[in-house]
mmCIF file of C-alpha atoms in Angstrom:
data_model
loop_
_atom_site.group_PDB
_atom_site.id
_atom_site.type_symbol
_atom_site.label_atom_id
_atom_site.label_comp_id
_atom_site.label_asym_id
_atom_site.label_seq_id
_atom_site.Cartn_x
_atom_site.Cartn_y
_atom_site.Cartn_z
ATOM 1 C CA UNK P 191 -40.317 43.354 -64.438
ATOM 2 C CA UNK P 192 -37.353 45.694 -63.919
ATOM 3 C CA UNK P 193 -35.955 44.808 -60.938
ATOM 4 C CA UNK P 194 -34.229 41.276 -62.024
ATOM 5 C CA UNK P 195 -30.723 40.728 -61.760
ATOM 6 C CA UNK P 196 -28.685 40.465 -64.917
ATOM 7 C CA UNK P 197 -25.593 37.420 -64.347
ATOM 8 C CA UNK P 198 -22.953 37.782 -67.154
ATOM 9 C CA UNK P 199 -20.100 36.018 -68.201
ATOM 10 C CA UNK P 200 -17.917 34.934 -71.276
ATOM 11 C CA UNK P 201 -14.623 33.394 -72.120
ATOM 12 C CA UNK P 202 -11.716 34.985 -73.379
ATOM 13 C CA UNK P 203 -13.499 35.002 -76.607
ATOM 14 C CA UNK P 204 -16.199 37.130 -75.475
ATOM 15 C CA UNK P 205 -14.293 39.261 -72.569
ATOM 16 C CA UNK P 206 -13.658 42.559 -74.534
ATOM 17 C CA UNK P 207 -17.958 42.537 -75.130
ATOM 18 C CA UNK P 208 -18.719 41.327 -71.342
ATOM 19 C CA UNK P 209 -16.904 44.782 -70.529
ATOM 20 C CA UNK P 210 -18.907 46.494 -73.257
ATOM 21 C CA UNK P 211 -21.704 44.891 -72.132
ATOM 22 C CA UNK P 212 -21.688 46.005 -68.825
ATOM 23 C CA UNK P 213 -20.957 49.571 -69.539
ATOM 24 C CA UNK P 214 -24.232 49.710 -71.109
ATOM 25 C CA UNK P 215 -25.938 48.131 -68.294
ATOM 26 C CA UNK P 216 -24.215 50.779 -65.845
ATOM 27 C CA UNK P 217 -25.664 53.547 -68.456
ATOM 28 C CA UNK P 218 -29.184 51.928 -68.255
ATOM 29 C CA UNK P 219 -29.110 51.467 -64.446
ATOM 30 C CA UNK P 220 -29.589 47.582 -64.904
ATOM 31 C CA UNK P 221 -28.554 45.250 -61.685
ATOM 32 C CA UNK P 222 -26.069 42.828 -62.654
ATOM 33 C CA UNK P 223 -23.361 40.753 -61.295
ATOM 34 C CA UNK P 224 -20.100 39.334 -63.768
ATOM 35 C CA UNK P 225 -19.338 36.122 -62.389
ATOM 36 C CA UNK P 226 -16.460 35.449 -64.995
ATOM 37 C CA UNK P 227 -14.059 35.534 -67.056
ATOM 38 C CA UNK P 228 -12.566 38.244 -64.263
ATOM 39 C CA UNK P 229 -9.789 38.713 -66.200
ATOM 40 C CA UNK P 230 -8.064 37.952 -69.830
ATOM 41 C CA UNK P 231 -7.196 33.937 -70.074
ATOM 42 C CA UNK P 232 -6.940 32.560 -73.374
ATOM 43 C CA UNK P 233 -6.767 28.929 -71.866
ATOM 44 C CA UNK P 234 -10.241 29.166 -70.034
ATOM 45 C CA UNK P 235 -13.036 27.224 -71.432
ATOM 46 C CA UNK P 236 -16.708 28.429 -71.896
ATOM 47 C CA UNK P 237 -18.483 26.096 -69.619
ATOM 48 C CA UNK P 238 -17.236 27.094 -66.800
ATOM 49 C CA UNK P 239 -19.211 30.361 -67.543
ATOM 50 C CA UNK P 240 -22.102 28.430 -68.732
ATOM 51 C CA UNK P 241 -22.061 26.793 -65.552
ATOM 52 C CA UNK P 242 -21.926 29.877 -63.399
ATOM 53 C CA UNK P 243 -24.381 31.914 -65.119
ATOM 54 C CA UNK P 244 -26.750 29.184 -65.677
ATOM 55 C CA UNK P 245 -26.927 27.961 -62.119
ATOM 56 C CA UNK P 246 -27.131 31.827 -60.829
ATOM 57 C CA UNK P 247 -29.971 32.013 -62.918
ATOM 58 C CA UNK P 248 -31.536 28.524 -62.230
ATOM 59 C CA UNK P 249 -31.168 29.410 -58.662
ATOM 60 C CA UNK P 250 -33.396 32.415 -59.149
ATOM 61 C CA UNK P 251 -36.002 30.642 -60.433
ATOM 62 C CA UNK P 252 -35.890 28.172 -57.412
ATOM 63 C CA UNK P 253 -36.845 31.969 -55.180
ATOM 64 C CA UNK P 254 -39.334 32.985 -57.917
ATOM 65 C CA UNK P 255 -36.992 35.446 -58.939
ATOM 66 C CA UNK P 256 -36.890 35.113 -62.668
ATOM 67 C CA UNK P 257 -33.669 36.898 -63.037
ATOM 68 C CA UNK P 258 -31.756 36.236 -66.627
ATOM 69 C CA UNK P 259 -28.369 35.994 -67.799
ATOM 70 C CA UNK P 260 -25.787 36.982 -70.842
ATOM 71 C CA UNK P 261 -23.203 34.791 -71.998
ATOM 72 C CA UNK P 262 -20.830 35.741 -74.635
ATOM 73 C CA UNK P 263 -18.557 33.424 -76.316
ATOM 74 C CA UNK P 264 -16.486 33.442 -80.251
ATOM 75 C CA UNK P 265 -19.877 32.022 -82.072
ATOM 76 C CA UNK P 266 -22.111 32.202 -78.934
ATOM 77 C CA UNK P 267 -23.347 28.700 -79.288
ATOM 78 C CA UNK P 268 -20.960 26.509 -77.706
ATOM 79 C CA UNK P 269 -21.844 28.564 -74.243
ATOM 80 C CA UNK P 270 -25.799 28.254 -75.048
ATOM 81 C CA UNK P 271 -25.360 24.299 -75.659
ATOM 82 C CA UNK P 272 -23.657 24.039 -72.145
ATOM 83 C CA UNK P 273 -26.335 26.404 -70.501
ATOM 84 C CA UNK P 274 -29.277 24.618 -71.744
ATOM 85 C CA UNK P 275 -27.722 21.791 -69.949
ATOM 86 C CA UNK P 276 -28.421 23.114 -66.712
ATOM 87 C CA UNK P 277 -32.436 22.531 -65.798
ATOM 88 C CA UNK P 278 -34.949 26.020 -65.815
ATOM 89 C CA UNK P 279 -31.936 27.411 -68.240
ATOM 90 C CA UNK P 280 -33.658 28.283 -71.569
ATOM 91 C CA UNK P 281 -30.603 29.976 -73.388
ATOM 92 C CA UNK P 282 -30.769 30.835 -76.945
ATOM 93 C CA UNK P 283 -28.864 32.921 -79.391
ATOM 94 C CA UNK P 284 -30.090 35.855 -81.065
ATOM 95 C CA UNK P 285 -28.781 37.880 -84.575
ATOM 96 C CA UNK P 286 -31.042 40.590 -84.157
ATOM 97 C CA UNK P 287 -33.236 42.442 -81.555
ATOM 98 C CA UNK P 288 -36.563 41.327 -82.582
ATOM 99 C CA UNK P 289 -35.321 37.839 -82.511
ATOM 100 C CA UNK P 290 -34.081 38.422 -78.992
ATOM 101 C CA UNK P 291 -37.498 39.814 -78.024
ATOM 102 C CA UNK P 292 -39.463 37.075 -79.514
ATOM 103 C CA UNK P 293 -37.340 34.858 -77.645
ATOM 104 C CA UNK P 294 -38.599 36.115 -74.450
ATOM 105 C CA UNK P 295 -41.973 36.747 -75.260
ATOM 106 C CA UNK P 296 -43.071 33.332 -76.703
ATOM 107 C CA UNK P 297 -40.357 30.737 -74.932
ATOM 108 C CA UNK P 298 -39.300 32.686 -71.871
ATOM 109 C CA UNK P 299 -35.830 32.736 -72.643
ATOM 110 C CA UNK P 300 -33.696 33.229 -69.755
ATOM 111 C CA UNK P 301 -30.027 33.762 -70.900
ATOM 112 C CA UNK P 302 -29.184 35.268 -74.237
ATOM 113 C CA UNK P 303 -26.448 34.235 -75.709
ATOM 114 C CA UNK P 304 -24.027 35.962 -78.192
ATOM 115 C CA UNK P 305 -21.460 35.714 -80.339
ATOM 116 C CA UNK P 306 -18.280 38.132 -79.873
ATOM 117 C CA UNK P 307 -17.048 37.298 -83.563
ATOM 118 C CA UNK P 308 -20.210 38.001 -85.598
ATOM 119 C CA UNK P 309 -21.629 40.717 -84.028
ATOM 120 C CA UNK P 310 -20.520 44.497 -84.121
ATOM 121 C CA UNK P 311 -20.950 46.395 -81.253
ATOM 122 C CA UNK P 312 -23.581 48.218 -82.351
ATOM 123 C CA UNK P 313 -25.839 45.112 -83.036
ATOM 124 C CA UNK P 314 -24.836 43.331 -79.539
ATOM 125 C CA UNK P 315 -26.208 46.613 -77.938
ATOM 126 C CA UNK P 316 -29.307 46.734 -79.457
ATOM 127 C CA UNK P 317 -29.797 42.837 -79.014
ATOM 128 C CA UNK P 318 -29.106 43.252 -75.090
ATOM 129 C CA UNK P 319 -31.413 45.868 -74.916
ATOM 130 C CA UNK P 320 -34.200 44.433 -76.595
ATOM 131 C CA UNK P 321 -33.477 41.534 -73.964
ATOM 132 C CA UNK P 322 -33.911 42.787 -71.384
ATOM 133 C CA UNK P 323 -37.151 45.366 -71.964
ATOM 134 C CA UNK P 324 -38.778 42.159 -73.319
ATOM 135 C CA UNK P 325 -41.353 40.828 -71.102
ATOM 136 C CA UNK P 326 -43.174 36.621 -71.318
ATOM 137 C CA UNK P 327 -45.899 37.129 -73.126
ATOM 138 C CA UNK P 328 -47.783 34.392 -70.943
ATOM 139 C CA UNK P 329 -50.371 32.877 -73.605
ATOM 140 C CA UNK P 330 -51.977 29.658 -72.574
ATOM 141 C CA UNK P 331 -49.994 27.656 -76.360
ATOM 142 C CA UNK P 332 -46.211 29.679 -74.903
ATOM 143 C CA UNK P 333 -46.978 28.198 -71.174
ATOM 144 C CA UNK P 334 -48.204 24.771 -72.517
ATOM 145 C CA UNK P 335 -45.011 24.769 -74.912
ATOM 146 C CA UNK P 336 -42.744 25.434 -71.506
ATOM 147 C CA UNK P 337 -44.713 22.898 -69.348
ATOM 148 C CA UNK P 338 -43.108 20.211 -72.304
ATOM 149 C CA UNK P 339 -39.978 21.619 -72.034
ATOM 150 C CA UNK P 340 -40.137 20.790 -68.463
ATOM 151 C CA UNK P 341 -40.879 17.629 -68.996
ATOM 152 C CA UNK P 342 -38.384 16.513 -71.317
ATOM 153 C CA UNK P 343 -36.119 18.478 -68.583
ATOM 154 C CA UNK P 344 -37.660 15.529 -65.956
ATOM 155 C CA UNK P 345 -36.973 13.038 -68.492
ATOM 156 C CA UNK P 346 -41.111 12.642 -68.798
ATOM 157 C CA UNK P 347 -41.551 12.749 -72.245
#
Protein backbone atom coordinates (compact mmCIF):
# COMPACT_ATOMS: atom_id res chain seq x y z
CA UNK A 1 0.00 0.00 0.00
CA UNK A 2 2.20 2.84 -1.27
CA UNK A 3 0.11 5.04 -2.82
CA UNK A 4 -1.73 6.63 0.45
CA UNK A 5 -1.58 10.11 1.21
CA UNK A 6 0.42 11.23 4.19
CA UNK A 7 -1.68 14.55 6.13
CA UNK A 8 0.75 16.30 8.58
CA UNK A 9 0.54 18.87 10.96
CA UNK A 10 1.86 20.21 14.41
CA UNK A 11 1.81 23.24 16.58
CA UNK A 12 4.40 25.60 17.13
CA UNK A 13 5.86 23.01 19.32
CA UNK A 14 6.35 20.59 16.68
CA UNK A 15 6.81 23.07 13.48
CA UNK A 16 10.69 22.94 13.15
CA UNK A 17 10.10 18.64 12.86
CA UNK A 18 6.84 19.01 10.49
CA UNK A 19 9.52 20.76 8.11
CA UNK A 20 12.00 17.99 8.86
CA UNK A 21 9.50 15.71 8.43
CA UNK A 22 8.53 16.54 5.19
CA UNK A 23 11.93 16.83 3.74
CA UNK A 24 12.24 13.25 4.30
CA UNK A 25 9.03 12.47 2.74
CA UNK A 26 10.13 14.62 -0.45
CA UNK A 27 13.50 12.34 -0.33
CA UNK A 28 11.35 9.12 -0.15
CA UNK A 29 8.85 10.25 -2.83
CA UNK A 30 5.91 9.91 -0.24
CA UNK A 31 2.45 11.92 -1.17
CA UNK A 32 1.59 14.20 1.48
CA UNK A 33 -0.26 17.30 2.15
CA UNK A 34 0.69 19.86 5.52
CA UNK A 35 -2.49 21.17 6.50
CA UNK A 36 -0.95 23.27 9.46
CA UNK A 37 0.78 25.02 11.45
CA UNK A 38 1.69 27.03 7.91
CA UNK A 39 3.74 29.15 9.64
CA UNK A 40 5.54 29.87 13.24
CA UNK A 41 2.66 30.90 15.99
CA UNK A 42 3.47 30.34 19.44
CA UNK A 43 -0.24 31.14 20.47
CA UNK A 44 -1.82 28.29 18.27
CA UNK A 45 -3.17 25.35 20.02
CA UNK A 46 -2.73 21.62 19.00
CA UNK A 47 -6.25 20.68 18.30
CA UNK A 48 -6.78 22.57 15.73
CA UNK A 49 -4.16 20.27 14.00
CA UNK A 50 -5.65 17.29 15.56
CA UNK A 51 -8.74 18.29 14.06
CA UNK A 52 -7.46 18.81 10.56
CA UNK A 53 -5.38 15.86 10.24
CA UNK A 54 -7.75 13.60 11.89
CA UNK A 55 -10.77 14.47 9.81
CA UNK A 56 -8.45 14.38 6.45
CA UNK A 57 -7.73 11.07 7.46
CA UNK A 58 -11.23 9.98 8.73
CA UNK A 59 -12.46 11.24 5.48
CA UNK A 60 -10.25 8.78 3.66
CA UNK A 61 -11.50 6.04 5.26
CA UNK A 62 -15.15 7.12 4.40
CA UNK A 63 -13.57 6.56 0.21
CA UNK A 64 -11.75 3.37 1.29
CA UNK A 65 -8.71 5.18 1.04
CA UNK A 66 -6.85 4.30 4.17
CA UNK A 67 -4.54 7.18 3.96
CA UNK A 68 -2.64 8.09 7.51
CA UNK A 69 -1.46 11.04 9.18
CA UNK A 70 1.59 12.64 11.43
CA UNK A 71 1.04 14.94 14.10
CA UNK A 72 3.79 16.45 16.02
CA UNK A 73 3.36 18.33 19.13
CA UNK A 74 6.03 19.25 22.56
CA UNK A 75 5.21 15.60 24.22
CA UNK A 76 3.11 14.29 21.27
CA UNK A 77 0.25 13.23 23.42
CA UNK A 78 -1.88 16.09 23.92
CA UNK A 79 -2.38 16.04 19.83
CA UNK A 80 -3.01 12.04 19.93
CA UNK A 81 -5.73 12.55 22.85
CA UNK A 82 -7.56 15.16 20.57
CA UNK A 83 -7.16 12.88 17.39
CA UNK A 84 -8.51 9.83 18.90
CA UNK A 85 -11.45 11.99 19.47
CA UNK A 86 -12.37 12.10 16.03
CA UNK A 87 -14.20 8.53 14.94
CA UNK A 88 -11.93 5.89 12.41
CA UNK A 89 -8.82 8.04 14.02
CA UNK A 90 -6.61 5.43 15.78
CA UNK A 91 -3.59 7.77 16.74
CA UNK A 92 -0.93 6.59 18.97
CA UNK A 93 2.51 7.63 19.98
CA UNK A 94 5.54 5.81 19.31
CA UNK A 95 9.41 5.99 21.07
CA UNK A 96 10.86 3.76 18.72
CA UNK A 97 10.41 2.24 15.18
CA UNK A 98 9.40 -1.17 16.05
CA UNK A 99 6.83 0.27 18.31
CA UNK A 100 5.58 2.37 15.44
CA UNK A 101 5.42 -0.74 13.23
CA UNK A 102 3.66 -2.85 15.68
CA UNK A 103 1.29 -0.17 15.93
CA UNK A 104 0.22 -0.59 12.46
CA UNK A 105 0.47 -4.09 12.11
CA UNK A 106 -1.68 -5.32 15.08
CA UNK A 107 -4.17 -2.07 15.74
CA UNK A 108 -4.12 -0.35 12.37
CA UNK A 109 -2.91 2.77 13.57
CA UNK A 110 -3.69 5.57 11.40
CA UNK A 111 -1.84 8.75 12.64
CA UNK A 112 1.42 8.56 14.49
CA UNK A 113 2.00 10.86 16.75
CA UNK A 114 5.29 12.41 18.09
CA UNK A 115 6.85 14.31 20.38
CA UNK A 116 9.19 17.33 19.14
CA UNK A 117 10.86 17.57 22.74
CA UNK A 118 11.90 13.94 23.34
CA UNK A 119 12.88 12.83 20.23
CA UNK A 120 16.19 13.63 18.24
CA UNK A 121 16.00 13.87 14.79
CA UNK A 122 17.52 10.93 14.08
CA UNK A 123 14.94 8.77 16.07
CA UNK A 124 11.76 10.79 14.59
CA UNK A 125 13.19 9.70 11.13
CA UNK A 126 13.49 6.30 11.68
CA UNK A 127 10.02 6.20 13.58
CA UNK A 128 8.29 7.90 10.39
CA UNK A 129 9.79 5.56 8.28
CA UNK A 130 9.00 2.52 9.95
CA UNK A 131 5.36 4.11 9.76
CA UNK A 132 4.82 4.31 6.92
CA UNK A 133 6.52 0.88 5.24
CA UNK A 134 4.38 -0.84 7.93
CA UNK A 135 1.52 -2.63 6.53
CA UNK A 136 -2.10 -4.17 8.89
CA UNK A 137 -1.26 -7.31 9.50
CA UNK A 138 -5.07 -8.36 9.10
CA UNK A 139 -5.33 -11.47 11.62
CA UNK A 140 -8.82 -12.53 12.45
CA UNK A 141 -7.87 -11.52 16.96
CA UNK A 142 -6.27 -7.62 15.29
CA UNK A 143 -9.72 -7.25 13.13
CA UNK A 144 -11.96 -8.57 16.01
CA UNK A 145 -9.93 -6.15 18.46
CA UNK A 146 -10.84 -3.10 15.81
CA UNK A 147 -14.50 -4.25 15.28
CA UNK A 148 -14.64 -3.33 19.49
CA UNK A 149 -13.01 -0.34 19.00
CA UNK A 150 -15.71 0.52 16.68
CA UNK A 151 -18.10 -0.13 18.85
CA UNK A 152 -17.15 1.71 21.78
CA UNK A 153 -16.64 4.50 18.88
CA UNK A 154 -20.81 3.92 18.31
CA UNK A 155 -21.22 4.05 21.91
CA UNK A 156 -22.24 0.02 21.64
CA UNK A 157 -20.30 -1.34 24.19
Amino acid sequence: MRNFVIYIGADHRGYNLKGKIKEWLSEWGRDYEDVGALTFDPADDFPDFAAAVGKAVALSLSKEQKNRGILICGSGIGIAIAANKIKGVRAGTAANPKQAEAAVHDEDMNVLSLSADFLNEKEAKDIVQAFIEAKFGNEERYNRRLNKIEALENHER
